[in-house]
Amino acid sequence: MPEQPAVRPTGEALFTSPRSLSEAAAALPRTAGLYAWWAPPSALPFFPGPVNPADPGRRLLYLGKATRLRTRITSNHLRRSGSSTLRRTLAGLLMPTEGYRTVRTDRVVLVPEDEERLTAWMHEHLTLTWAEHPDPLPVERELITRLNPPRSTSTARARAPHATPCGRPAPGTTKARDLPRCEHPGDIHALACSPGPEMDDDDSEYQRAAQQAARATRRAWSTIAWTTGALGCTLITIALLCTAAAVACLYAVVASHY
């Protein structure tokens, strides 16, 4: 497969020295691009991802794309387990040691206090790199094929010996959207059994953007149709008034001759 022109510089940018999440939150752009999560082996020893050459104490955990990098990281990955597959994966894997609690809404999510605890854990253990790119999807696919990050490929299924209480591989050992649904969705371990009904976190942003564009297009066409209809009604009204005025004038002329 020939290398795309943007793959090499994007990959090099992602393999620079990772930044803390506090620094990243302030520096992330609002443009499209790719991002990479890095973790020390001591934090997640069952994920032997590629080593960061600028920081050998960090291994690649996850590679993703976003239409708006800052929104993806700060509003999804660092805030809500219901809208981040990575976050749900971490919650499921850390639940035995951290004792996270869940609540059932339209899916199983962490309670607010434990959302904050998970965010604190991510700030303490994870770091981030990113690279801007106007069309990150094809670049992401090629980089995942080359780098084989553990949280972004199905090959990780064989790497982590962990299983969920349902006897299935835990999220993080494969793509969470490929896991079968947990037979006990109300159980505290449901986060480790299934990602619930949400879409893959990175794909969902693209779908939301497409849906927003479709809604905006429909609104625009509705406005055009309404404006055209109103203009047509106005023209018809003007034509009727002019016709009535002409008839009245003609009647007056005829009446004056008699």
mmCIF file of C-alpha atoms in Angstrom:
data_model
loop_
_atom_site.group_PDB
_atom_site.id
_atom_site.type_symbol
_atom_site.label_atom_id
_atom_site.label_comp_id
_atom_site.label_asym_id
_atom_site.label_seq_id
_atom_site.Cartn_x
_atom_site.Cartn_y
_atom_site.Cartn_z
ATOM 1 C CA MET A 1 0.000 0.000 0.000
ATOM 2 C CA PRO A 2 1.584 3.348 -1.044
ATOM 3 C CA GLU A 3 2.126 5.793 1.759
ATOM 4 C CA GLN A 4 -0.157 8.819 1.788
ATOM 5 C CA PRO A 5 1.781 12.110 1.760
ATOM 6 C CA ALA A 6 0.452 13.228 5.148
ATOM 7 C CA VAL A 7 1.041 9.950 7.006
ATOM 8 C CA ARG A 8 4.740 10.395 7.762
ATOM 9 C CA PRO A 9 4.603 13.970 9.187
ATOM 10 C CA THR A 10 1.415 13.149 11.100
ATOM 11 C CA GLY A 11 2.985 10.029 12.585
ATOM 12 C CA GLU A 12 6.107 11.967 13.535
ATOM 13 C CA ALA A 13 3.991 14.624 15.244
ATOM 14 C CA LEU A 14 2.118 11.981 17.232
ATOM 15 C CA PHE A 15 5.401 10.422 18.377
ATOM 16 C CA THR A 16 6.801 13.613 19.864
ATOM 17 C CA SER A 17 7.129 14.048 23.605
ATOM 18 C CA PRO A 18 3.664 13.624 25.178
ATOM 19 C CA ARG A 19 2.153 16.484 27.137
ATOM 20 C CA SER A 20 0.237 16.353 30.377
ATOM 21 C CA LEU A 21 -3.516 16.525 30.075
ATOM 22 C CA SER A 22 -3.621 19.910 31.782
ATOM 23 C CA GLU A 23 -1.213 21.325 29.214
ATOM 24 C CA ALA A 24 -3.025 19.583 26.369
ATOM 25 C CA ALA A 25 -6.431 20.943 27.414
ATOM 26 C CA ALA A 26 -5.093 24.478 27.106
ATOM 27 C CA ALA A 27 -3.133 23.929 23.881
ATOM 28 C CA LEU A 28 -5.419 21.677 21.832
ATOM 29 C CA PRO A 29 -6.727 23.367 18.662
ATOM 30 C CA ARG A 30 -10.373 23.421 17.643
ATOM 31 C CA THR A 31 -9.563 21.920 14.249
ATOM 32 C CA ALA A 32 -9.697 18.364 12.905
ATOM 33 C CA GLY A 33 -6.838 15.962 13.435
ATOM 34 C CA LEU A 34 -5.554 12.872 15.184
ATOM 35 C CA TYR A 35 -4.561 12.262 18.787
ATOM 36 C CA ALA A 36 -2.640 9.596 20.658
ATOM 37 C CA TRP A 37 -2.965 8.560 24.312
ATOM 38 C CA TRP A 38 0.178 7.374 26.098
ATOM 39 C CA ALA A 39 0.474 5.416 29.337
ATOM 40 C CA PRO A 40 3.361 4.088 31.436
ATOM 41 C CA PRO A 41 3.649 0.278 31.547
ATOM 42 C CA SER A 42 3.075 0.355 35.312
ATOM 43 C CA ALA A 43 -0.402 1.833 34.846
ATOM 44 C CA LEU A 44 -1.650 -0.611 32.215
ATOM 45 C CA PRO A 45 0.920 -3.435 32.053
ATOM 46 C CA PHE A 46 -1.244 -5.673 29.859
ATOM 47 C CA PHE A 47 -1.111 -3.192 26.947
ATOM 48 C CA PRO A 48 2.379 -3.472 25.372
ATOM 49 C CA GLY A 49 1.947 -0.747 22.766
ATOM 50 C CA PRO A 50 4.706 0.961 20.752
ATOM 51 C CA VAL A 51 7.191 2.966 22.808
ATOM 52 C CA ASN A 52 7.355 6.736 22.440
ATOM 53 C CA PRO A 53 10.922 7.498 21.248
ATOM 54 C CA ALA A 54 10.877 10.929 22.917
ATOM 55 C CA ASP A 55 9.700 9.435 26.219
ATOM 56 C CA PRO A 56 10.615 5.728 26.495
ATOM 57 C CA GLY A 57 8.609 5.452 29.695
ATOM 58 C CA ARG A 58 5.382 5.844 27.698
ATOM 59 C CA ARG A 59 3.627 3.349 25.448
ATOM 60 C CA LEU A 60 0.952 4.042 22.869
ATOM 61 C CA LEU A 61 -2.453 3.145 24.296
ATOM 62 C CA TYR A 62 -4.938 4.542 21.806
ATOM 63 C CA LEU A 63 -4.996 6.369 18.496
ATOM 64 C CA GLY A 64 -8.072 8.316 17.423
ATOM 65 C CA LYS A 65 -9.409 11.014 15.131
ATOM 66 C CA ALA A 66 -11.624 14.029 15.733
ATOM 67 C CA THR A 67 -13.292 16.801 13.779
ATOM 68 C CA ARG A 68 -12.528 19.133 16.708
ATOM 69 C CA LEU A 69 -9.590 17.985 18.789
ATOM 70 C CA ARG A 70 -10.244 20.148 21.838
ATOM 71 C CA THR A 71 -13.912 19.152 22.043
ATOM 72 C CA ARG A 72 -13.127 15.461 21.632
ATOM 73 C CA ILE A 73 -10.574 15.405 24.437
ATOM 74 C CA THR A 74 -11.989 17.865 26.966
ATOM 75 C CA SER A 75 -15.724 17.287 26.518
ATOM 76 C CA ASN A 76 -15.756 13.548 25.844
ATOM 77 C CA HIS A 77 -12.659 11.640 26.908
ATOM 78 C CA LEU A 78 -12.110 13.704 30.049
ATOM 79 C CA ARG A 79 -15.715 14.119 31.105
ATOM 80 C CA ARG A 80 -18.394 11.528 30.219
ATOM 81 C CA SER A 81 -18.127 7.751 30.190
ATOM 82 C CA GLY A 82 -21.354 7.625 28.191
ATOM 83 C CA SER A 83 -19.781 9.287 25.152
ATOM 84 C CA SER A 84 -16.224 7.949 25.187
ATOM 85 C CA THR A 85 -15.411 4.332 24.412
ATOM 86 C CA LEU A 86 -11.857 4.869 25.684
ATOM 87 C CA ARG A 87 -13.178 6.178 28.979
ATOM 88 C CA ARG A 88 -15.626 3.273 29.337
ATOM 89 C CA THR A 89 -12.789 0.858 28.605
ATOM 90 C CA LEU A 90 -10.595 2.363 31.313
ATOM 91 C CA ALA A 91 -13.488 2.353 33.785
ATOM 92 C CA GLY A 92 -14.158 -1.335 33.143
ATOM 93 C CA LEU A 93 -10.507 -2.317 33.448
ATOM 94 C CA LEU A 94 -9.897 -0.268 36.590
ATOM 95 C CA MET A 95 -13.146 -1.158 38.325
ATOM 96 C CA PRO A 96 -11.733 -4.089 40.360
ATOM 97 C CA THR A 97 -9.058 -1.863 41.899
ATOM 98 C CA GLU A 98 -10.778 1.534 41.917
ATOM 99 C CA GLY A 99 -14.264 0.365 42.908
ATOM 100 C CA TYR A 100 -16.108 2.616 40.495
ATOM 101 C CA ARG A 101 -19.887 2.741 40.858
ATOM 102 C CA THR A 102 -22.335 2.830 37.992
ATOM 103 C CA VAL A 103 -25.864 4.014 37.343
ATOM 104 C CA ARG A 104 -28.249 2.966 34.611
ATOM 105 C CA THR A 105 -29.621 5.730 32.366
ATOM 106 C CA ASP A 106 -30.085 4.811 28.711
ATOM 107 C CA ARG A 107 -26.822 2.935 29.249
ATOM 108 C CA VAL A 108 -24.518 2.023 32.124
ATOM 109 C CA VAL A 109 -22.339 4.992 33.125
ATOM 110 C CA LEU A 110 -20.282 6.007 36.130
ATOM 111 C CA VAL A 111 -21.886 7.982 38.919
ATOM 112 C CA PRO A 112 -20.808 11.668 38.874
ATOM 113 C CA GLU A 113 -18.359 11.298 41.764
ATOM 114 C CA ASP A 114 -16.592 8.411 40.038
ATOM 115 C CA GLU A 115 -16.530 10.253 36.716
ATOM 116 C CA GLU A 116 -14.397 12.808 38.545
ATOM 117 C CA ARG A 117 -12.226 10.055 40.051
ATOM 118 C CA LEU A 118 -11.628 8.511 36.625
ATOM 119 C CA THR A 119 -10.725 11.920 35.203
ATOM 120 C CA ALA A 120 -8.238 12.379 38.044
ATOM 121 C CA TRP A 121 -6.732 8.948 37.284
ATOM 122 C CA MET A 122 -6.338 9.884 33.623
ATOM 123 C CA HIS A 123 -4.657 13.168 34.554
ATOM 124 C CA GLU A 124 -2.253 11.299 36.816
ATOM 125 C CA HIS A 125 -1.303 8.454 34.472
ATOM 126 C CA LEU A 126 -1.998 9.397 30.854
ATOM 127 C CA THR A 127 -0.439 11.905 28.483
ATOM 128 C CA LEU A 128 -1.354 13.081 25.006
ATOM 129 C CA THR A 129 0.039 14.030 21.621
ATOM 130 C CA TRP A 130 -1.874 15.285 18.606
ATOM 131 C CA ALA A 131 -1.519 16.417 15.015
ATOM 132 C CA GLU A 132 -3.827 18.636 12.986
ATOM 133 C CA HIS A 133 -5.132 17.268 9.689
ATOM 134 C CA PRO A 134 -8.145 18.355 7.598
ATOM 135 C CA ASP A 135 -9.115 14.766 6.671
ATOM 136 C CA PRO A 136 -7.890 12.489 9.476
ATOM 137 C CA LEU A 137 -9.883 9.338 8.672
ATOM 138 C CA PRO A 138 -7.642 7.773 5.972
ATOM 139 C CA VAL A 139 -4.510 8.765 7.877
ATOM 140 C CA GLU A 140 -5.875 7.181 11.059
ATOM 141 C CA ARG A 141 -6.603 3.920 9.259
ATOM 142 C CA GLU A 142 -3.101 3.673 7.833
ATOM 143 C CA LEU A 143 -1.417 4.590 11.118
ATOM 144 C CA ILE A 144 -3.467 2.013 13.030
ATOM 145 C CA THR A 145 -2.474 -0.627 10.478
ATOM 146 C CA ARG A 146 1.193 0.270 10.870
ATOM 147 C CA LEU A 147 1.430 0.990 14.588
ATOM 148 C CA ASN A 148 -0.991 -1.648 15.874
ATOM 149 C CA PRO A 149 -1.977 0.276 19.048
ATOM 150 C CA PRO A 150 -3.528 -2.073 21.635
ATOM 151 C CA ARG A 151 -6.765 -0.129 22.153
ATOM 152 C CA SER A 152 -7.361 0.390 18.444
ATOM 153 C CA THR A 153 -6.997 -3.146 17.026
ATOM 154 C CA SER A 154 -8.597 -6.505 17.537
ATOM 155 C CA THR A 155 -5.192 -8.134 17.946
ATOM 156 C CA ALA A 156 -5.137 -6.919 21.536
ATOM 157 C CA ARG A 157 -7.707 -9.597 22.330
ATOM 158 C CA ALA A 158 -4.858 -12.069 22.753
ATOM 159 C CA ARG A 159 -2.648 -9.663 24.684
ATOM 160 C CA ALA A 160 -4.680 -9.059 27.812
ATOM 161 C CA PRO A 161 -5.557 -12.136 29.870
ATOM 162 C CA HIS A 162 -8.423 -10.311 31.586
ATOM 163 C CA ALA A 163 -12.025 -11.357 31.166
ATOM 164 C CA THR A 164 -15.250 -9.820 32.346
ATOM 165 C CA PRO A 165 -17.630 -11.400 34.881
ATOM 166 C CA CYS A 166 -19.632 -12.557 31.851
ATOM 167 C CA GLY A 167 -16.648 -14.554 30.651
ATOM 168 C CA ARG A 168 -15.948 -12.268 27.689
ATOM 169 C CA PRO A 169 -12.822 -10.281 26.848
ATOM 170 C CA ALA A 170 -12.740 -6.945 28.648
ATOM 171 C CA PRO A 171 -12.941 -3.721 26.640
ATOM 172 C CA GLY A 172 -9.442 -2.666 25.695
ATOM 173 C CA THR A 173 -8.632 -6.194 24.533
ATOM 174 C CA THR A 174 -10.513 -5.441 21.326
ATOM 175 C CA LYS A 175 -12.629 -2.671 19.889
ATOM 176 C CA ALA A 176 -15.414 -2.127 22.406
ATOM 177 C CA ARG A 177 -18.058 -1.911 19.699
ATOM 178 C CA ASP A 178 -17.156 -5.503 18.637
ATOM 179 C CA LEU A 179 -17.907 -6.942 22.075
ATOM 180 C CA PRO A 180 -21.183 -8.802 22.617
ATOM 181 C CA ARG A 181 -23.743 -7.119 24.829
ATOM 182 C CA CYS A 182 -23.550 -8.041 28.495
ATOM 183 C CA GLU A 183 -26.272 -10.390 29.708
ATOM 184 C CA HIS A 184 -26.415 -8.448 32.985
ATOM 185 C CA PRO A 185 -26.609 -4.790 31.877
ATOM 186 C CA GLY A 186 -27.545 -3.557 35.352
ATOM 187 C CA ASP A 187 -24.551 -5.178 37.012
ATOM 188 C CA ILE A 188 -21.746 -2.995 38.332
ATOM 189 C CA HIS A 189 -19.364 -4.716 35.915
ATOM 190 C CA ALA A 190 -21.473 -3.894 32.847
ATOM 191 C CA LEU A 191 -18.944 -1.280 31.783
ATOM 192 C CA ALA A 192 -16.421 -4.084 31.428
ATOM 193 C CA CYS A 193 -18.836 -6.288 29.500
ATOM 194 C CA SER A 194 -20.215 -3.950 26.900
ATOM 195 C CA PRO A 195 -19.873 -0.373 25.720
ATOM 196 C CA GLY A 196 -23.652 -0.049 25.753
ATOM 197 C CA PRO A 197 -25.705 1.385 22.902
ATOM 198 C CA GLU A 198 -23.464 4.279 21.946
ATOM 199 C CA MET A 199 -21.442 4.348 18.765
ATOM 200 C CA ASP A 200 -17.697 4.143 18.644
ATOM 201 C CA ASP A 201 -16.569 7.405 20.165
ATOM 202 C CA ASP A 202 -14.486 8.636 17.244
ATOM 203 C CA ASP A 203 -16.974 7.644 14.567
ATOM 204 C CA SER A 204 -19.833 9.213 16.507
ATOM 205 C CA GLU A 205 -18.413 12.714 16.156
ATOM 206 C CA TYR A 206 -18.328 12.371 12.382
ATOM 207 C CA GLN A 207 -21.885 11.067 12.364
ATOM 208 C CA ARG A 208 -23.064 13.902 14.611
ATOM 209 C CA ALA A 209 -21.385 16.419 12.302
ATOM 210 C CA ALA A 210 -23.058 14.800 9.294
ATOM 211 C CA GLN A 211 -26.430 14.858 11.054
ATOM 212 C CA GLN A 212 -25.991 18.522 11.973
ATOM 213 C CA ALA A 213 -25.100 19.337 8.366
ATOM 214 C CA ALA A 214 -28.156 17.429 7.146
ATOM 215 C CA ARG A 215 -30.409 19.295 9.594
ATOM 216 C CA ALA A 216 -28.928 22.631 8.530
ATOM 217 C CA THR A 217 -29.514 21.726 4.878
ATOM 218 C CA ARG A 218 -33.122 20.787 5.578
ATOM 219 C CA ARG A 219 -33.672 24.054 7.455
ATOM 220 C CA ALA A 220 -32.154 26.006 4.580
ATOM 221 C CA TRP A 221 -34.387 24.325 2.026
ATOM 222 C CA SER A 222 -37.415 24.841 4.266
ATOM 223 C CA THR A 223 -36.568 28.534 4.523
ATOM 224 C CA ILE A 224 -36.122 28.781 0.758
ATOM 225 C CA ALA A 225 -39.432 26.988 0.169
ATOM 226 C CA TRP A 226 -41.238 29.210 2.673
ATOM 227 C CA THR A 227 -39.702 32.359 1.207
ATOM 228 C CA THR A 228 -40.550 31.273 -2.340
ATOM 229 C CA GLY A 229 -44.120 30.468 -1.308
ATOM 230 C CA ALA A 230 -44.531 33.783 0.481
ATOM 231 C CA LEU A 231 -43.098 35.658 -2.493
ATOM 232 C CA GLY A 232 -45.431 33.803 -4.836
ATOM 233 C CA CYS A 233 -48.442 34.642 -2.668
ATOM 234 C CA THR A 234 -47.378 38.286 -2.578
ATOM 235 C CA LEU A 235 -47.057 38.432 -6.363
ATOM 236 C CA ILE A 236 -50.445 36.789 -6.826
ATOM 237 C CA THR A 237 -51.999 39.260 -4.402
ATOM 238 C CA ILE A 238 -50.430 42.191 -6.244
ATOM 239 C CA ALA A 239 -51.660 40.809 -9.564
ATOM 240 C CA LEU A 240 -55.199 40.425 -8.215
ATOM 241 C CA LEU A 241 -55.177 43.975 -6.839
ATOM 242 C CA CYS A 242 -53.925 45.350 -10.130
ATOM 243 C CA THR A 243 -56.614 43.407 -11.998
ATOM 244 C CA ALA A 244 -59.281 44.681 -9.619
ATOM 245 C CA ALA A 245 -58.036 48.263 -10.050
ATOM 246 C CA ALA A 246 -58.057 47.906 -13.830
ATOM 247 C CA VAL A 247 -61.590 46.527 -13.780
ATOM 248 C CA ALA A 248 -62.710 49.382 -11.522
ATOM 249 C CA CYS A 249 -61.136 51.968 -13.852
ATOM 250 C CA LEU A 250 -62.736 50.357 -16.901
ATOM 251 C CA TYR A 251 -66.097 50.320 -15.141
ATOM 252 C CA ALA A 252 -65.721 53.996 -14.261
ATOM 253 C CA VAL A 253 -64.881 54.912 -17.881
ATOM 254 C CA VAL A 254 -67.842 52.965 -19.232
ATOM 255 C CA ALA A 255 -70.157 54.437 -16.624
ATOM 256 C CA SER A 256 -69.068 58.007 -17.512
ATOM 257 C CA HIS A 257 -70.285 57.553 -21.116
ATOM 258 C CA TYR A 258 -73.780 56.759 -19.996
#
